[in-house]
PDB file of C-alpha atoms in Angstrom:
ATOM      1  CA  UNK V   1       0.000   0.000   0.000  1.00 46.00           C
ATOM      2  CA  UNK V   2       1.417   3.347  -1.031  1.00 53.00           C
ATOM      3  CA  UNK V   3       0.307   6.947  -1.343  1.00 81.00           C
ATOM      4  CA  UNK V   4      -1.298   9.398   1.052  1.00 92.00           C
ATOM      5  CA  UNK V   5      -3.210   8.522   4.229  1.00 92.00           C
ATOM      6  CA  UNK V   6      -6.412   9.448   2.395  1.00 92.00           C
ATOM      7  CA  UNK V   7      -5.588   7.070  -0.459  1.00 94.00           C
ATOM      8  CA  UNK V   8      -4.883   4.349   2.121  1.00 95.00           C
ATOM      9  CA  UNK V   9      -8.275   4.965   3.745  1.00 96.00           C
ATOM     10  CA  UNK V  10     -10.053   4.805   0.378  1.00 96.00           C
ATOM     11  CA  UNK V  11      -8.276   1.543  -0.433  1.00 96.00           C
ATOM     12  CA  UNK V  12      -9.364   0.046   2.897  1.00 96.00           C
ATOM     13  CA  UNK V  13     -12.937   1.291   2.400  1.00 96.00           C
ATOM     14  CA  UNK V  14     -13.071  -0.330  -1.042  1.00 96.00           C
ATOM     15  CA  UNK V  15     -11.889  -3.640   0.423  1.00 95.00           C
ATOM     16  CA  UNK V  16     -14.468  -3.332   3.204  1.00 95.00           C
ATOM     17  CA  UNK V  17     -17.255  -2.857   0.653  1.00 94.00           C
ATOM     18  CA  UNK V  18     -16.010  -5.839  -1.295  1.00 93.00           C
ATOM     19  CA  UNK V  19     -15.956  -8.107   1.755  1.00 92.00           C
ATOM     20  CA  UNK V  20     -19.291  -7.026   3.236  1.00 91.00           C
ATOM     21  CA  UNK V  21     -21.373  -6.146   0.194  1.00 90.00           C
ATOM     22  CA  UNK V  22     -22.452  -2.927   1.941  1.00 93.00           C
ATOM     23  CA  UNK V  23     -21.990   0.107  -0.299  1.00 92.00           C
ATOM     24  CA  UNK V  24     -22.087   2.769   2.399  1.00 95.00           C
ATOM     25  CA  UNK V  25     -22.120   3.109   6.172  1.00 96.00           C
ATOM     26  CA  UNK V  26     -23.780   5.831   8.218  1.00 96.00           C
ATOM     27  CA  UNK V  27     -22.294   5.656  11.719  1.00 96.00           C
ATOM     28  CA  UNK V  28     -18.961   4.416  13.070  1.00 97.00           C
ATOM     29  CA  UNK V  29     -18.397   3.366  16.670  1.00 96.00           C
ATOM     30  CA  UNK V  30     -14.872   2.992  18.035  1.00 96.00           C
ATOM     31  CA  UNK V  31     -15.095   0.735  21.068  1.00 91.00           C
ATOM     32  CA  UNK V  32     -12.470   1.479  23.687  1.00 84.00           C
ATOM     33  CA  UNK V  33     -11.211  -0.615  26.611  1.00 73.00           C
ATOM     34  CA  UNK V  34     -14.161  -2.221  28.341  1.00 68.00           C
ATOM     35  CA  UNK V  35     -16.662  -1.185  25.665  1.00 76.00           C
ATOM     36  CA  UNK V  36     -16.349  -4.034  23.125  1.00 72.00           C
ATOM     37  CA  UNK V  37     -18.966  -6.290  24.706  1.00 72.00           C
ATOM     38  CA  UNK V  38     -21.431  -3.398  24.586  1.00 74.00           C
ATOM     39  CA  UNK V  39     -21.500  -3.813  20.800  1.00 79.00           C
ATOM     40  CA  UNK V  40     -23.398  -7.074  21.282  1.00 81.00           C
ATOM     41  CA  UNK V  41     -26.419  -5.081  22.463  1.00 80.00           C
ATOM     42  CA  UNK V  42     -26.535  -2.940  19.337  1.00 82.00           C
ATOM     43  CA  UNK V  43     -27.913  -5.701  17.144  1.00 78.00           C
ATOM     44  CA  UNK V  44     -26.946  -8.830  15.267  1.00 77.00           C
ATOM     45  CA  UNK V  45     -23.672  -8.627  13.369  1.00 77.00           C
ATOM     46  CA  UNK V  46     -24.109  -8.802   9.617  1.00 81.00           C
ATOM     47  CA  UNK V  47     -20.404  -9.102   8.875  1.00 86.00           C
ATOM     48  CA  UNK V  48     -17.171  -9.303  10.827  1.00 90.00           C
ATOM     49  CA  UNK V  49     -13.789  -8.545   9.275  1.00 92.00           C
ATOM     50  CA  UNK V  50     -10.462  -8.776  11.138  1.00 92.00           C
ATOM     51  CA  UNK V  51      -8.407  -5.597  10.982  1.00 91.00           C
ATOM     52  CA  UNK V  52      -5.574  -7.682   9.566  1.00 89.00           C
ATOM     53  CA  UNK V  53      -7.652  -8.398   6.435  1.00 92.00           C
ATOM     54  CA  UNK V  54      -7.944  -4.722   5.519  1.00 94.00           C
ATOM     55  CA  UNK V  55      -5.160  -2.595   3.974  1.00 94.00           C
ATOM     56  CA  UNK V  56      -3.379  -0.213   6.310  1.00 93.00           C
ATOM     57  CA  UNK V  57      -4.765  -1.522   9.597  1.00 93.00           C
ATOM     58  CA  UNK V  58      -2.442  -2.491  12.439  1.00 87.00           C
ATOM     59  CA  UNK V  59      -4.176  -4.946  14.780  1.00 75.00           C
ATOM     60  CA  UNK V  60      -4.135  -3.624  18.357  1.00 72.00           C
ATOM     61  CA  UNK V  61      -1.879  -5.368  20.843  1.00 67.00           C
ATOM     62  CA  UNK V  62      -3.712  -4.269  23.987  1.00 62.00           C
ATOM     63  CA  UNK V  63      -5.815  -6.684  26.031  1.00 55.00           C
ATOM     64  CA  UNK V  64      -9.499  -5.830  25.638  1.00 51.00           C
ATOM     65  CA  UNK V  65      -9.117  -4.755  21.985  1.00 51.00           C
ATOM     66  CA  UNK V  66     -10.019  -7.647  19.690  1.00 67.00           C
ATOM     67  CA  UNK V  67      -9.113  -5.973  16.396  1.00 85.00           C
ATOM     68  CA  UNK V  68     -12.336  -6.811  14.562  1.00 90.00           C
ATOM     69  CA  UNK V  69     -14.581  -4.639  12.406  1.00 92.00           C
ATOM     70  CA  UNK V  70     -18.273  -5.478  12.766  1.00 93.00           C
ATOM     71  CA  UNK V  71     -21.096  -4.358  10.497  1.00 93.00           C
ATOM     72  CA  UNK V  72     -24.451  -3.990  12.292  1.00 91.00           C
ATOM     73  CA  UNK V  73     -27.841  -2.916  10.999  1.00 89.00           C
ATOM     74  CA  UNK V  74     -29.503  -0.611  13.558  1.00 85.00           C
ATOM     75  CA  UNK V  75     -32.916   0.502  12.356  1.00 83.00           C
ATOM     76  CA  UNK V  76     -32.366   2.120   8.978  1.00 85.00           C
ATOM     77  CA  UNK V  77     -28.674   2.685   9.526  1.00 89.00           C
ATOM     78  CA  UNK V  78     -25.582   0.703   8.660  1.00 93.00           C
ATOM     79  CA  UNK V  79     -23.270   0.891  11.648  1.00 94.00           C
ATOM     80  CA  UNK V  80     -19.568   0.087  11.604  1.00 95.00           C
ATOM     81  CA  UNK V  81     -18.238  -0.969  15.008  1.00 94.00           C
ATOM     82  CA  UNK V  82     -14.476  -1.064  15.555  1.00 95.00           C
ATOM     83  CA  UNK V  83     -13.927  -3.583  18.353  1.00 92.00           C
ATOM     84  CA  UNK V  84     -10.711  -2.047  19.544  1.00 87.00           C
ATOM     85  CA  UNK V  85      -8.287   0.587  18.340  1.00 91.00           C
ATOM     86  CA  UNK V  86      -4.580   1.150  17.792  1.00 92.00           C
ATOM     87  CA  UNK V  87      -3.016   3.468  20.374  1.00 93.00           C
ATOM     88  CA  UNK V  88      -0.213   5.941  19.893  1.00 95.00           C
ATOM     89  CA  UNK V  89       1.913   4.195  22.528  1.00 94.00           C
ATOM     90  CA  UNK V  90       2.004   1.019  20.417  1.00 93.00           C
ATOM     91  CA  UNK V  91       4.595   2.784  18.296  1.00 94.00           C
ATOM     92  CA  UNK V  92       3.046   2.717  14.806  1.00 94.00           C
ATOM     93  CA  UNK V  93       2.615   6.480  14.425  1.00 95.00           C
ATOM     94  CA  UNK V  94      -0.380   8.764  14.175  1.00 97.00           C
ATOM     95  CA  UNK V  95      -1.563   7.512  10.766  1.00 96.00           C
ATOM     96  CA  UNK V  96      -2.115   4.026  12.197  1.00 95.00           C
ATOM     97  CA  UNK V  97      -4.041   5.498  15.144  1.00 96.00           C
ATOM     98  CA  UNK V  98      -6.528   7.360  12.934  1.00 98.00           C
ATOM     99  CA  UNK V  99      -6.678   4.986   9.947  1.00 97.00           C
ATOM    100  CA  UNK V 100      -9.912   3.479  11.244  1.00 97.00           C
ATOM    101  CA  UNK V 101     -11.880   6.720  11.389  1.00 98.00           C
ATOM    102  CA  UNK V 102     -10.467   7.817   8.036  1.00 98.00           C
ATOM    103  CA  UNK V 103     -11.550   4.501   6.524  1.00 97.00           C
ATOM    104  CA  UNK V 104     -15.011   4.875   8.070  1.00 98.00           C
ATOM    105  CA  UNK V 105     -15.494   8.325   6.539  1.00 98.00           C
ATOM    106  CA  UNK V 106     -14.230   7.039   3.195  1.00 97.00           C
ATOM    107  CA  UNK V 107     -16.922   4.335   3.490  1.00 97.00           C
ATOM    108  CA  UNK V 108     -19.614   6.995   3.818  1.00 97.00           C
ATOM    109  CA  UNK V 109     -19.776   7.554   7.561  1.00 98.00           C
ATOM    110  CA  UNK V 110     -20.924  11.020   8.603  1.00 98.00           C
ATOM    111  CA  UNK V 111     -21.092  10.451  12.368  1.00 98.00           C
ATOM    112  CA  UNK V 112     -18.262   8.985  14.451  1.00 98.00           C
ATOM    113  CA  UNK V 113     -18.836   7.908  18.061  1.00 97.00           C
ATOM    114  CA  UNK V 114     -15.571   7.531  19.991  1.00 97.00           C
ATOM    115  CA  UNK V 115     -15.644   5.625  23.283  1.00 95.00           C
ATOM    116  CA  UNK V 116     -12.915   5.062  25.814  1.00 93.00           C
ATOM    117  CA  UNK V 117     -12.050   3.993  29.320  1.00 89.00           C
ATOM    118  CA  UNK V 118     -10.931   6.956  31.397  1.00 93.00           C
ATOM    119  CA  UNK V 119      -9.622   7.842  34.788  1.00 93.00           C
ATOM    120  CA  UNK V 120     -11.903  10.134  36.710  1.00 95.00           C
ATOM    121  CA  UNK V 121     -10.380  13.413  37.862  1.00 96.00           C
ATOM    122  CA  UNK V 122     -13.642  15.203  38.631  1.00 97.00           C
ATOM    123  CA  UNK V 123     -14.701  14.021  42.107  1.00 94.00           C
ATOM    124  CA  UNK V 124     -18.351  14.073  41.022  1.00 95.00           C
ATOM    125  CA  UNK V 125     -17.771  11.052  38.765  1.00 95.00           C
ATOM    126  CA  UNK V 126     -18.180   7.568  40.178  1.00 90.00           C
ATOM    127  CA  UNK V 127     -16.482   4.459  38.805  1.00 90.00           C
ATOM    128  CA  UNK V 128     -18.694   2.752  36.224  1.00 88.00           C
ATOM    129  CA  UNK V 129     -20.445   5.907  35.056  1.00 91.00           C
ATOM    130  CA  UNK V 130     -20.481   7.172  31.436  1.00 94.00           C
ATOM    131  CA  UNK V 131     -19.566  10.798  30.675  1.00 97.00           C
ATOM    132  CA  UNK V 132     -20.113  12.811  27.492  1.00 98.00           C
ATOM    133  CA  UNK V 133     -16.896  14.481  26.307  1.00 98.00           C
ATOM    134  CA  UNK V 134     -17.430  18.217  25.850  1.00 98.00           C
ATOM    135  CA  UNK V 135     -13.863  19.155  24.877  1.00 98.00           C
ATOM    136  CA  UNK V 136     -10.323  17.856  25.120  1.00 98.00           C
ATOM    137  CA  UNK V 137      -6.746  18.626  26.046  1.00 98.00           C
ATOM    138  CA  UNK V 138      -4.254  17.091  23.622  1.00 98.00           C
ATOM    139  CA  UNK V 139      -1.274  16.296  25.840  1.00 98.00           C
ATOM    140  CA  UNK V 140       0.291  13.849  23.369  1.00 97.00           C
ATOM    141  CA  UNK V 141       2.249  16.609  21.587  1.00 95.00           C
ATOM    142  CA  UNK V 142       1.152  14.990  18.316  1.00 96.00           C
ATOM    143  CA  UNK V 143      -1.374  15.640  15.558  1.00 97.00           C
ATOM    144  CA  UNK V 144      -2.657  13.315  12.827  1.00 97.00           C
ATOM    145  CA  UNK V 145      -2.574  16.239  10.403  1.00 96.00           C
ATOM    146  CA  UNK V 146       0.421  17.462   8.425  1.00 93.00           C
ATOM    147  CA  UNK V 147       0.929  20.529   6.292  1.00 91.00           C
ATOM    148  CA  UNK V 148      -1.313  23.623   6.328  1.00 90.00           C
ATOM    149  CA  UNK V 149      -4.408  21.722   7.505  1.00 84.00           C
ATOM    150  CA  UNK V 150      -5.975  24.423   9.663  1.00 93.00           C
ATOM    151  CA  UNK V 151      -8.990  22.585  11.043  1.00 96.00           C
ATOM    152  CA  UNK V 152     -11.332  24.470  13.383  1.00 97.00           C
ATOM    153  CA  UNK V 153     -11.670  22.525  16.636  1.00 98.00           C
ATOM    154  CA  UNK V 154     -13.955  25.027  18.384  1.00 97.00           C
ATOM    155  CA  UNK V 155     -16.731  22.425  18.407  1.00 97.00           C
ATOM    156  CA  UNK V 156     -14.809  19.182  18.042  1.00 98.00           C
ATOM    157  CA  UNK V 157     -17.486  17.268  19.911  1.00 98.00           C
ATOM    158  CA  UNK V 158     -20.696  18.155  18.103  1.00 98.00           C
ATOM    159  CA  UNK V 159     -23.105  20.137  20.335  1.00 98.00           C
ATOM    160  CA  UNK V 160     -26.132  18.584  18.640  1.00 98.00           C
ATOM    161  CA  UNK V 161     -24.872  15.063  19.261  1.00 98.00           C
ATOM    162  CA  UNK V 162     -24.062  15.883  22.875  1.00 98.00           C
ATOM    163  CA  UNK V 163     -27.576  17.234  23.328  1.00 98.00           C
ATOM    164  CA  UNK V 164     -28.990  14.091  21.719  1.00 98.00           C
ATOM    165  CA  UNK V 165     -26.996  11.896  24.121  1.00 97.00           C
ATOM    166  CA  UNK V 166     -28.324  13.844  27.082  1.00 97.00           C
ATOM    167  CA  UNK V 167     -31.877  13.545  25.738  1.00 97.00           C
ATOM    168  CA  UNK V 168     -31.409   9.765  25.770  1.00 96.00           C
ATOM    169  CA  UNK V 169     -30.069   9.906  29.343  1.00 96.00           C
ATOM    170  CA  UNK V 170     -30.604  13.269  31.089  1.00 96.00           C
ATOM    171  CA  UNK V 171     -28.338  12.173  33.954  1.00 95.00           C
ATOM    172  CA  UNK V 172     -25.234  12.069  31.722  1.00 96.00           C
ATOM    173  CA  UNK V 173     -22.592  14.552  32.878  1.00 97.00           C
ATOM    174  CA  UNK V 174     -20.196  16.317  30.504  1.00 98.00           C
ATOM    175  CA  UNK V 175     -16.484  16.728  30.957  1.00 98.00           C
ATOM    176  CA  UNK V 176     -13.138  17.657  29.420  1.00 98.00           C
ATOM    177  CA  UNK V 177     -10.962  14.683  28.418  1.00 98.00           C
ATOM    178  CA  UNK V 178      -7.166  14.919  28.621  1.00 98.00           C
ATOM    179  CA  UNK V 179      -5.220  12.573  26.318  1.00 98.00           C
ATOM    180  CA  UNK V 180      -1.808  11.481  27.579  1.00 97.00           C
ATOM    181  CA  UNK V 181       0.670   9.487  25.458  1.00 96.00           C
ATOM    182  CA  UNK V 182       0.949   6.466  27.807  1.00 92.00           C
ATOM    183  CA  UNK V 183       1.436   3.571  28.103  1.00 93.00           C
ATOM    184  CA  UNK V 184       2.275   4.346  31.727  1.00 92.00           C
ATOM    185  CA  UNK V 185      -0.471   5.694  33.944  1.00 90.00           C
ATOM    186  CA  UNK V 186      -0.141   9.274  35.113  1.00 92.00           C
ATOM    187  CA  UNK V 187       1.628  10.392  38.261  1.00 94.00           C
ATOM    188  CA  UNK V 188      -0.309  12.112  41.040  1.00 93.00           C
ATOM    189  CA  UNK V 189       1.526  15.341  40.183  1.00 96.00           C
ATOM    190  CA  UNK V 190       0.406  15.062  36.545  1.00 96.00           C
ATOM    191  CA  UNK V 191      -3.188  14.536  37.672  1.00 95.00           C
ATOM    192  CA  UNK V 192      -2.978  17.667  39.819  1.00 96.00           C
ATOM    193  CA  UNK V 193      -1.631  19.552  36.777  1.00 97.00           C
ATOM    194  CA  UNK V 194      -4.436  18.273  34.548  1.00 98.00           C
ATOM    195  CA  UNK V 195      -7.039  19.181  37.149  1.00 97.00           C
ATOM    196  CA  UNK V 196      -5.657  22.720  37.325  1.00 98.00           C
ATOM    197  CA  UNK V 197      -5.884  22.898  33.514  1.00 98.00           C
ATOM    198  CA  UNK V 198      -9.571  21.994  33.582  1.00 98.00           C
ATOM    199  CA  UNK V 199      -9.521  18.261  32.832  1.00 98.00           C
ATOM    200  CA  UNK V 200     -12.272  16.063  34.252  1.00 98.00           C
ATOM    201  CA  UNK V 201     -11.096  12.807  32.653  1.00 98.00           C
ATOM    202  CA  UNK V 202      -7.788  11.333  31.553  1.00 97.00           C
ATOM    203  CA  UNK V 203      -6.912   8.569  29.092  1.00 96.00           C
ATOM    204  CA  UNK V 204      -4.615   7.511  26.255  1.00 95.00           C
ATOM    205  CA  UNK V 205      -6.813   7.652  23.156  1.00 96.00           C
ATOM    206  CA  UNK V 206      -9.690   9.389  21.336  1.00 98.00           C
ATOM    207  CA  UNK V 207      -8.231  12.865  20.772  1.00 98.00           C
ATOM    208  CA  UNK V 208      -6.194  12.115  17.639  1.00 98.00           C
ATOM    209  CA  UNK V 209      -9.162  10.224  16.163  1.00 98.00           C
ATOM    210  CA  UNK V 210     -11.470  13.137  16.931  1.00 98.00           C
ATOM    211  CA  UNK V 211      -9.142  15.558  15.142  1.00 98.00           C
ATOM    212  CA  UNK V 212      -8.883  13.285  12.086  1.00 98.00           C
ATOM    213  CA  UNK V 213     -12.643  12.743  11.968  1.00 98.00           C
ATOM    214  CA  UNK V 214     -13.328  16.478  12.120  1.00 98.00           C
ATOM    215  CA  UNK V 215     -10.711  17.122   9.438  1.00 97.00           C
ATOM    216  CA  UNK V 216     -12.534  14.578   7.244  1.00 96.00           C
ATOM    217  CA  UNK V 217     -15.848  16.358   7.784  1.00 97.00           C
ATOM    218  CA  UNK V 218     -17.540  13.931  10.178  1.00 98.00           C
ATOM    219  CA  UNK V 219     -19.518  14.864  13.265  1.00 98.00           C
ATOM    220  CA  UNK V 220     -18.011  13.501  16.480  1.00 98.00           C
ATOM    221  CA  UNK V 221     -19.532  12.295  19.735  1.00 98.00           C
ATOM    222  CA  UNK V 222     -17.193  11.236  22.533  1.00 98.00           C
ATOM    223  CA  UNK V 223     -18.170   9.007  25.454  1.00 96.00           C
ATOM    224  CA  UNK V 224     -15.945   8.018  28.356  1.00 96.00           C
ATOM    225  CA  UNK V 225     -16.567   5.232  30.844  1.00 93.00           C
ATOM    226  CA  UNK V 226     -14.972   6.080  34.181  1.00 93.00           C
ATOM    227  CA  UNK V 227     -13.137   2.873  35.020  1.00 88.00           C
ATOM    228  CA  UNK V 228     -10.906   4.121  37.817  1.00 86.00           C
ATOM    229  CA  UNK V 229     -10.170   7.135  39.946  1.00 83.00           C
ATOM    230  CA  UNK V 230      -7.094   8.960  38.658  1.00 83.00           C
ATOM    231  CA  UNK V 231      -3.719   8.543  40.376  1.00 75.00           C
ATOM    232  CA  UNK V 232      -3.274  10.164  43.757  1.00 66.00           C
ATOM    233  CA  UNK V 233      -6.977  10.860  44.301  1.00 77.00           C
ATOM    234  CA  UNK V 234      -7.543   7.732  46.361  1.00 66.00           C
ATOM    235  CA  UNK V 235      -5.411   5.217  48.201  1.00 64.00           C
ATOM    236  CA  UNK V 236      -5.186   2.595  45.444  1.00 63.00           C
ATOM    237  CA  UNK V 237      -2.785   1.635  42.673  1.00 62.00           C
ATOM    238  CA  UNK V 238      -3.865   1.536  39.013  1.00 58.00           C
ATOM    239  CA  UNK V 239      -4.164  -1.710  37.049  1.00 63.00           C
ATOM    240  CA  UNK V 240      -5.353  -2.350  33.481  1.00 62.00           C
ATOM    241  CA  UNK V 241      -7.141  -5.533  34.613  1.00 71.00           C
ATOM    242  CA  UNK V 242      -9.292  -3.405  36.926  1.00 68.00           C
ATOM    243  CA  UNK V 243     -10.120  -1.149  33.973  1.00 66.00           C
ATOM    244  CA  UNK V 244     -11.323  -4.137  31.938  1.00 68.00           C
ATOM    245  CA  UNK V 245     -13.288  -5.553  34.865  1.00 74.00           C
ATOM    246  CA  UNK V 246     -15.128  -2.277  35.341  1.00 71.00           C
ATOM    247  CA  UNK V 247     -15.895  -2.191  31.630  1.00 67.00           C
ATOM    248  CA  UNK V 248     -17.336  -5.700  31.741  1.00 71.00           C
ATOM    249  CA  UNK V 249     -19.485  -4.846  34.751  1.00 73.00           C
ATOM    250  CA  UNK V 250     -20.879  -1.751  33.016  1.00 73.00           C
ATOM    251  CA  UNK V 251     -21.296  -3.317  29.559  1.00 74.00           C
ATOM    252  CA  UNK V 252     -25.076  -3.686  29.772  1.00 78.00           C
ATOM    253  CA  UNK V 253     -25.539  -0.075  30.848  1.00 83.00           C
ATOM    254  CA  UNK V 254     -23.245   1.464  28.249  1.00 84.00           C
ATOM    255  CA  UNK V 255     -24.432  -0.957  25.560  1.00 82.00           C
ATOM    256  CA  UNK V 256     -28.033   0.118  26.001  1.00 86.00           C
ATOM    257  CA  UNK V 257     -26.952   3.757  26.094  1.00 89.00           C
ATOM    258  CA  UNK V 258     -25.061   3.368  22.815  1.00 87.00           C
ATOM    259  CA  UNK V 259     -27.930   1.495  21.170  1.00 86.00           C
ATOM    260  CA  UNK V 260     -30.420   4.189  22.196  1.00 90.00           C
ATOM    261  CA  UNK V 261     -28.128   6.979  20.969  1.00 92.00           C
ATOM    262  CA  UNK V 262     -27.547   5.295  17.593  1.00 89.00           C
ATOM    263  CA  UNK V 263     -31.279   4.664  17.198  1.00 88.00           C
ATOM    264  CA  UNK V 264     -31.970   8.326  17.982  1.00 91.00           C
ATOM    265  CA  UNK V 265     -29.484   9.684  15.450  1.00 87.00           C
TER     266      UNK V 265
END
C-alpha cells in the first residue's frame, strides 16, 4: 500500500465494501477498553472482518481490543463498530491510530462515536459511570494532520450530538478529556496539573481520532466510561485488569446507552 493517508483509507474502504457487500455506512463506533462487549447489544452482526484483512490496519496489541470490524444494521442505519483501536503508545505512528476513522469516513460515515475507558479526575464522577466528552486537552504533543491543515476545533465534539446523548439519558454529565501518550499511567503530580488545567477525565486515546474525523468532515460524539479514579486521588494503585473488569461490569448499561443513541441519530 502506497500513497497518502487518504488514499490508504479509500483503499481500505473499497476492500471493506467488497468483503461485506455494503456500499455505504452511516455511523462508526470505536469501542475502547471495556466497551467491546457493549456492541453485542446494538444488534446482530451482519459481517465481521479482522483488521488484519484490511489494507493499512495495524491490529491492536492491547488486552481488551479484539481488532475486529463489525457491520451492524440498527434501524435504517448501517453501523460500523471497531472492536478495539490502535493506540499511539504502540509505536506505529499517528496515521495508524486514525486509519480506522479515516476509513469509516471514506466508506460513507458522517457520524463517528468515539468511546474510551478513562480515569476520573472530577470528584463528582463515580467508577462505572459514562460521561459525554465536551472538549479535550491534547497532551500527546502529536497531531494526525500534516501541512497547512488548519482545522477548526472550536466544536470538536458536536453540540447537537451531545444534546442528543443527554436527551437519551438526562443524567449524563459532561467533561473535558485529557489525552496522555501512555502507556504508563499518570503520576499524582500530573493529575494535579491536569485538574488545574480543567480536565475532568484522563486517558490515552480518542483525541487524535477526533481531530482526524473532524478534518474529514464527520460529526463527532465522545463518550468516556470512568473505570478508575485517577492517580493520587484515592489510596489505590492503578491496574489495566481493573479497567477491563469495570468495563465488563458496566457493559449492559453502556451498551443500552449506545444502542439508544444510535437509534436516535
